mmCIF file of C-alpha atoms in Angstrom:
data_model
loop_
_atom_site.group_PDB
_atom_site.id
_atom_site.type_symbol
_atom_site.label_atom_id
_atom_site.label_comp_id
_atom_site.label_asym_id
_atom_site.label_seq_id
_atom_site.Cartn_x
_atom_site.Cartn_y
_atom_site.Cartn_z
ATOM 1 C CA UNK P 16 -238.048 164.850 11.101
ATOM 2 C CA UNK P 17 -238.312 161.818 12.277
ATOM 3 C CA UNK P 18 -241.386 158.870 11.691
ATOM 4 C CA UNK P 19 -242.707 157.731 15.117
ATOM 5 C CA UNK P 20 -241.954 153.977 15.155
ATOM 6 C CA UNK P 21 -245.858 153.817 16.186
ATOM 7 C CA UNK P 22 -247.309 155.582 12.933
ATOM 8 C CA UNK P 23 -245.221 152.649 10.589
ATOM 9 C CA UNK P 24 -245.649 148.945 10.252
ATOM 10 C CA UNK P 25 -242.069 147.035 10.800
ATOM 11 C CA UNK P 26 -240.711 145.500 8.030
ATOM 12 C CA UNK P 27 -240.911 142.329 9.769
ATOM 13 C CA UNK P 28 -244.620 142.128 10.342
ATOM 14 C CA UNK P 29 -244.933 139.618 7.777
ATOM 15 C CA UNK P 30 -242.081 137.408 8.692
ATOM 16 C CA UNK P 31 -243.326 137.011 12.120
ATOM 17 C CA UNK P 32 -246.649 136.130 11.197
ATOM 18 C CA UNK P 33 -245.585 133.702 8.652
ATOM 19 C CA UNK P 34 -243.584 132.206 11.568
ATOM 20 C CA UNK P 35 -246.728 131.900 13.964
ATOM 21 C CA UNK P 36 -249.017 130.264 11.229
ATOM 22 C CA UNK P 37 -246.348 128.375 9.716
ATOM 23 C CA UNK P 38 -244.345 127.221 12.926
ATOM 24 C CA UNK P 39 -246.388 128.076 15.789
ATOM 25 C CA UNK P 40 -249.525 126.479 15.040
ATOM 26 C CA UNK P 41 -248.419 123.384 13.858
ATOM 27 C CA UNK P 42 -246.319 122.542 16.359
ATOM 28 C CA UNK P 43 -249.015 123.322 19.135
ATOM 29 C CA UNK P 44 -251.089 121.075 16.450
ATOM 30 C CA UNK P 45 -248.517 118.389 17.063
ATOM 31 C CA UNK P 46 -248.121 118.343 20.647
ATOM 32 C CA UNK P 47 -251.315 118.625 21.382
ATOM 33 C CA UNK P 48 -252.609 115.589 19.491
ATOM 34 C CA UNK P 49 -249.719 113.726 20.871
ATOM 35 C CA UNK P 50 -250.759 114.410 24.009
ATOM 36 C CA UNK P 51 -254.328 113.401 23.240
ATOM 37 C CA UNK P 52 -253.016 109.806 22.091
ATOM 38 C CA UNK P 53 -252.737 110.350 18.387
ATOM 39 C CA UNK P 54 -249.536 108.212 16.686
ATOM 40 C CA UNK P 55 -246.390 110.724 15.448
ATOM 41 C CA UNK P 56 -247.332 110.190 11.834
ATOM 42 C CA UNK P 57 -251.266 111.457 12.140
ATOM 43 C CA UNK P 58 -250.164 114.467 14.524
ATOM 44 C CA UNK P 59 -247.773 115.271 11.734
ATOM 45 C CA UNK P 60 -249.906 114.990 9.034
ATOM 46 C CA UNK P 61 -252.882 117.301 10.634
ATOM 47 C CA UNK P 62 -250.475 119.727 12.020
ATOM 48 C CA UNK P 63 -248.942 120.417 8.299
ATOM 49 C CA UNK P 64 -252.214 120.973 6.893
ATOM 50 C CA UNK P 65 -251.700 124.811 8.336
ATOM 51 C CA UNK P 66 -249.257 125.553 5.812
ATOM 52 C CA UNK P 67 -250.623 123.637 2.983
ATOM 53 C CA UNK P 68 -253.944 125.553 3.417
ATOM 54 C CA UNK P 69 -252.423 128.789 4.026
ATOM 55 C CA UNK P 70 -250.815 128.566 0.719
ATOM 56 C CA UNK P 71 -253.709 127.228 -0.993
ATOM 57 C CA UNK P 72 -255.738 130.463 0.209
ATOM 58 C CA UNK P 73 -252.871 132.297 -0.913
ATOM 59 C CA UNK P 74 -253.294 131.442 -4.491
ATOM 60 C CA UNK P 75 -257.049 131.682 -4.427
ATOM 61 C CA UNK P 76 -257.343 135.078 -3.024
ATOM 62 C CA UNK P 77 -254.472 136.197 -5.469
ATOM 63 C CA UNK P 78 -256.061 134.518 -8.458
ATOM 64 C CA UNK P 79 -252.246 133.738 -9.845
ATOM 65 C CA UNK P 80 -249.764 130.693 -8.717
ATOM 66 C CA UNK P 81 -246.748 132.101 -7.073
ATOM 67 C CA UNK P 82 -243.842 129.852 -7.901
ATOM 68 C CA UNK P 83 -242.721 129.624 -4.335
ATOM 69 C CA UNK P 84 -246.335 128.718 -2.852
ATOM 70 C CA UNK P 85 -246.573 126.380 -5.854
ATOM 71 C CA UNK P 86 -242.942 124.640 -5.451
ATOM 72 C CA UNK P 87 -243.863 123.930 -1.397
ATOM 73 C CA UNK P 88 -247.338 123.040 -2.228
ATOM 74 C CA UNK P 89 -245.953 120.249 -4.632
ATOM 75 C CA UNK P 90 -243.001 119.412 -2.811
ATOM 76 C CA UNK P 91 -245.274 118.945 0.243
ATOM 77 C CA UNK P 92 -248.014 116.638 -1.362
ATOM 78 C CA UNK P 93 -245.149 114.622 -2.702
ATOM 79 C CA UNK P 94 -243.513 114.062 0.757
ATOM 80 C CA UNK P 95 -246.832 113.452 2.363
ATOM 81 C CA UNK P 96 -247.212 110.338 -0.400
ATOM 82 C CA UNK P 97 -244.062 109.391 0.308
ATOM 83 C CA UNK P 98 -244.706 109.009 4.053
ATOM 84 C CA UNK P 99 -247.593 107.036 3.219
ATOM 85 C CA UNK P 100 -245.719 104.218 1.194
ATOM 86 C CA UNK P 101 -243.290 104.133 3.591
ATOM 87 C CA UNK P 102 -245.129 105.113 6.823
ATOM 88 C CA UNK P 103 -242.471 107.111 8.343
ATOM 89 C CA UNK P 104 -243.316 110.414 10.524
ATOM 90 C CA UNK P 105 -239.224 111.313 9.425
ATOM 91 C CA UNK P 106 -240.307 111.911 5.627
ATOM 92 C CA UNK P 107 -243.176 114.119 7.010
ATOM 93 C CA UNK P 108 -240.651 115.816 9.333
ATOM 94 C CA UNK P 109 -238.022 116.377 6.471
ATOM 95 C CA UNK P 110 -240.729 117.891 4.277
ATOM 96 C CA UNK P 111 -240.644 121.028 6.085
ATOM 97 C CA UNK P 112 -237.350 121.972 4.929
ATOM 98 C CA UNK P 113 -239.287 122.429 1.545
ATOM 99 C CA UNK P 114 -240.266 125.857 2.659
ATOM 100 C CA UNK P 115 -237.727 127.329 4.073
ATOM 101 C CA UNK P 116 -235.078 126.021 1.492
ATOM 102 C CA UNK P 117 -237.518 127.489 -0.960
ATOM 103 C CA UNK P 118 -237.683 130.753 0.504
ATOM 104 C CA UNK P 119 -233.810 131.122 1.071
ATOM 105 C CA UNK P 120 -233.089 130.105 -2.832
ATOM 106 C CA UNK P 121 -236.002 132.458 -3.644
ATOM 107 C CA UNK P 122 -234.439 135.471 -1.795
ATOM 108 C CA UNK P 123 -230.817 134.920 -3.007
ATOM 109 C CA UNK P 124 -232.184 134.245 -6.788
ATOM 110 C CA UNK P 125 -233.418 138.029 -6.235
ATOM 111 C CA UNK P 126 -229.691 139.184 -6.270
ATOM 112 C CA UNK P 127 -229.544 138.040 -9.863
ATOM 113 C CA UNK P 128 -232.341 140.418 -10.807
ATOM 114 C CA UNK P 129 -233.051 143.880 -10.936
ATOM 115 C CA UNK P 130 -233.751 144.169 -7.394
ATOM 116 C CA UNK P 131 -233.179 142.254 -4.332
ATOM 117 C CA UNK P 132 -235.950 140.713 -2.155
ATOM 118 C CA UNK P 133 -235.269 142.820 0.755
ATOM 119 C CA UNK P 134 -236.071 146.236 -1.247
ATOM 120 C CA UNK P 135 -239.498 145.337 -2.276
ATOM 121 C CA UNK P 136 -240.465 143.171 0.736
ATOM 122 C CA UNK P 137 -239.405 145.931 3.495
ATOM 123 C CA UNK P 138 -241.393 148.604 1.016
ATOM 124 C CA UNK P 139 -244.556 147.072 1.161
ATOM 125 C CA UNK P 140 -244.749 147.779 4.734
ATOM 126 C CA UNK P 141 -243.769 151.275 5.102
ATOM 127 C CA UNK P 142 -245.880 154.526 4.550
ATOM 128 C CA UNK P 143 -245.324 156.347 0.863
ATOM 129 C CA UNK P 144 -242.869 158.575 1.680
ATOM 130 C CA UNK P 145 -240.644 155.975 3.768
ATOM 131 C CA UNK P 146 -240.619 153.986 0.494
ATOM 132 C CA UNK P 147 -239.756 156.878 -1.759
ATOM 133 C CA UNK P 148 -236.658 157.306 0.292
ATOM 134 C CA UNK P 149 -235.698 153.874 -0.382
ATOM 135 C CA UNK P 150 -236.278 153.887 -3.979
ATOM 136 C CA UNK P 151 -234.051 157.139 -4.049
ATOM 137 C CA UNK P 152 -231.365 155.319 -2.320
ATOM 138 C CA UNK P 153 -231.624 152.297 -4.155
ATOM 139 C CA UNK P 154 -231.154 154.384 -7.473
ATOM 140 C CA UNK P 155 -228.683 156.651 -6.200
ATOM 141 C CA UNK P 156 -226.426 155.778 -3.300
ATOM 142 C CA UNK P 157 -223.983 152.819 -4.025
ATOM 143 C CA UNK P 158 -223.474 152.105 -0.377
ATOM 144 C CA UNK P 159 -227.179 151.733 0.128
ATOM 145 C CA UNK P 160 -227.111 149.379 -2.817
ATOM 146 C CA UNK P 161 -224.289 147.388 -1.583
ATOM 147 C CA UNK P 162 -225.831 146.696 1.988
ATOM 148 C CA UNK P 163 -229.313 145.915 0.824
ATOM 149 C CA UNK P 164 -227.786 143.029 -1.403
ATOM 150 C CA UNK P 165 -225.289 141.823 1.473
ATOM 151 C CA UNK P 166 -228.303 141.927 3.947
ATOM 152 C CA UNK P 167 -230.607 139.843 1.104
ATOM 153 C CA UNK P 168 -227.810 137.333 1.180
ATOM 154 C CA UNK P 169 -227.709 136.824 4.482
ATOM 155 C CA UNK P 170 -231.156 136.246 5.215
ATOM 156 C CA UNK P 171 -231.460 134.146 2.031
ATOM 157 C CA UNK P 172 -228.250 131.789 3.620
ATOM 158 C CA UNK P 173 -229.967 131.676 6.764
ATOM 159 C CA UNK P 174 -233.263 130.146 5.365
ATOM 160 C CA UNK P 175 -230.801 127.382 3.503
ATOM 161 C CA UNK P 176 -229.221 126.791 7.054
ATOM 162 C CA UNK P 177 -232.593 126.174 8.430
ATOM 163 C CA UNK P 178 -233.183 123.815 5.650
ATOM 164 C CA UNK P 179 -230.486 121.849 5.752
ATOM 165 C CA UNK P 180 -230.625 121.553 9.737
ATOM 166 C CA UNK P 181 -234.082 120.293 9.266
ATOM 167 C CA UNK P 182 -233.763 117.498 7.195
ATOM 168 C CA UNK P 183 -230.558 116.551 9.560
ATOM 169 C CA UNK P 184 -232.561 116.524 12.845
ATOM 170 C CA UNK P 185 -235.524 115.061 11.091
ATOM 171 C CA UNK P 186 -233.370 111.589 10.524
ATOM 172 C CA UNK P 187 -230.983 112.028 13.675
ATOM 173 C CA UNK P 188 -233.003 112.911 16.414
ATOM 174 C CA UNK P 189 -236.055 111.624 18.339
ATOM 175 C CA UNK P 190 -238.828 112.379 16.489
ATOM 176 C CA UNK P 191 -241.229 113.862 19.305
ATOM 177 C CA UNK P 192 -238.030 116.297 20.004
ATOM 178 C CA UNK P 193 -238.196 117.646 16.267
ATOM 179 C CA UNK P 194 -240.840 119.710 15.810
ATOM 180 C CA UNK P 195 -239.889 121.757 18.829
ATOM 181 C CA UNK P 196 -236.239 122.263 17.632
ATOM 182 C CA UNK P 197 -236.911 122.993 14.180
ATOM 183 C CA UNK P 198 -239.015 125.969 16.000
ATOM 184 C CA UNK P 199 -236.221 127.057 18.307
ATOM 185 C CA UNK P 200 -233.899 127.048 15.572
ATOM 186 C CA UNK P 201 -236.112 129.072 13.015
ATOM 187 C CA UNK P 202 -236.474 131.560 15.570
ATOM 188 C CA UNK P 203 -233.110 131.634 16.507
ATOM 189 C CA UNK P 204 -231.937 132.541 13.115
ATOM 190 C CA UNK P 205 -234.415 135.023 12.351
ATOM 191 C CA UNK P 206 -233.205 136.947 15.761
ATOM 192 C CA UNK P 207 -229.580 136.235 15.112
ATOM 193 C CA UNK P 208 -229.682 137.658 11.396
ATOM 194 C CA UNK P 209 -232.175 140.387 12.321
ATOM 195 C CA UNK P 210 -229.656 141.726 14.664
ATOM 196 C CA UNK P 211 -226.666 140.950 12.313
ATOM 197 C CA UNK P 212 -228.318 142.836 9.494
ATOM 198 C CA UNK P 213 -228.712 145.517 11.947
ATOM 199 C CA UNK P 214 -224.871 145.780 12.740
ATOM 200 C CA UNK P 215 -224.080 145.699 9.535
ATOM 201 C CA UNK P 216 -226.115 148.533 8.023
ATOM 202 C CA UNK P 217 -224.908 150.633 11.398
ATOM 203 C CA UNK P 218 -221.127 149.676 10.456
ATOM 204 C CA UNK P 219 -221.170 150.214 6.785
ATOM 205 C CA UNK P 220 -223.560 153.592 7.019
ATOM 206 C CA UNK P 221 -225.512 151.847 4.101
ATOM 207 C CA UNK P 222 -229.134 153.493 4.138
ATOM 208 C CA UNK P 223 -229.135 157.145 3.238
ATOM 209 C CA UNK P 224 -231.843 158.878 5.193
ATOM 210 C CA UNK P 225 -232.726 155.978 7.255
ATOM 211 C CA UNK P 226 -232.089 154.692 10.492
ATOM 212 C CA UNK P 227 -231.743 150.958 11.482
ATOM 213 C CA UNK P 228 -234.785 149.102 13.314
ATOM 214 C CA UNK P 229 -235.934 145.778 12.884
ATOM 215 C CA UNK P 230 -234.612 144.166 10.113
ATOM 216 C CA UNK P 231 -232.390 146.768 9.159
ATOM 217 C CA UNK P 232 -234.529 150.534 8.598
ATOM 218 C CA UNK P 233 -236.603 152.939 10.251
ATOM 219 C CA UNK P 234 -237.333 155.917 8.446
ATOM 220 C CA UNK P 235 -236.044 159.579 9.310
ATOM 221 C CA UNK P 236 -238.049 162.140 8.122
#
């Protein structure tokens, strides 16, 4: 029996929320403040407080310091301090690469451990019986494990590409064009990687007992 998709939370739900909050809100804030007459540095600084506050709230709520959140917080604070000294809005723009770069390295680093990022990240947004199928597939199906590792590597690589591109854009493009260009790049990469992941797992038949959907899965009951 197939599980009704309306009864499942898509594995990409958390990622969509993250993009909206960490990219969409700062983007709207930046251009809104620029339209109100604020200079580039202050518009970027104010807009950049959103992901900082979100990371801080995550640490307070969970009562533990997540290594990625801590790294991003420290890196962004240091970048902001550097931009205060130099007065350069481009340094503030370049700091956006810290978040996606750290996330990409974390995803790739999970391949060195017992379980790749994609396994645990998607299982959190599935009903219990679907998560059990994933666990069974991971333990007993070689194609399933190979597929998860490959797709995890692709997602990690995409975030690293985004990080490098953001640094290049920050120091080569007109300042007011970079925020929208960075957001468009991130959304395009997410769509490309998502669809590429689905195509890969379908061709490789990597997932036993599931159909591809969203980031690569949909459970069949």
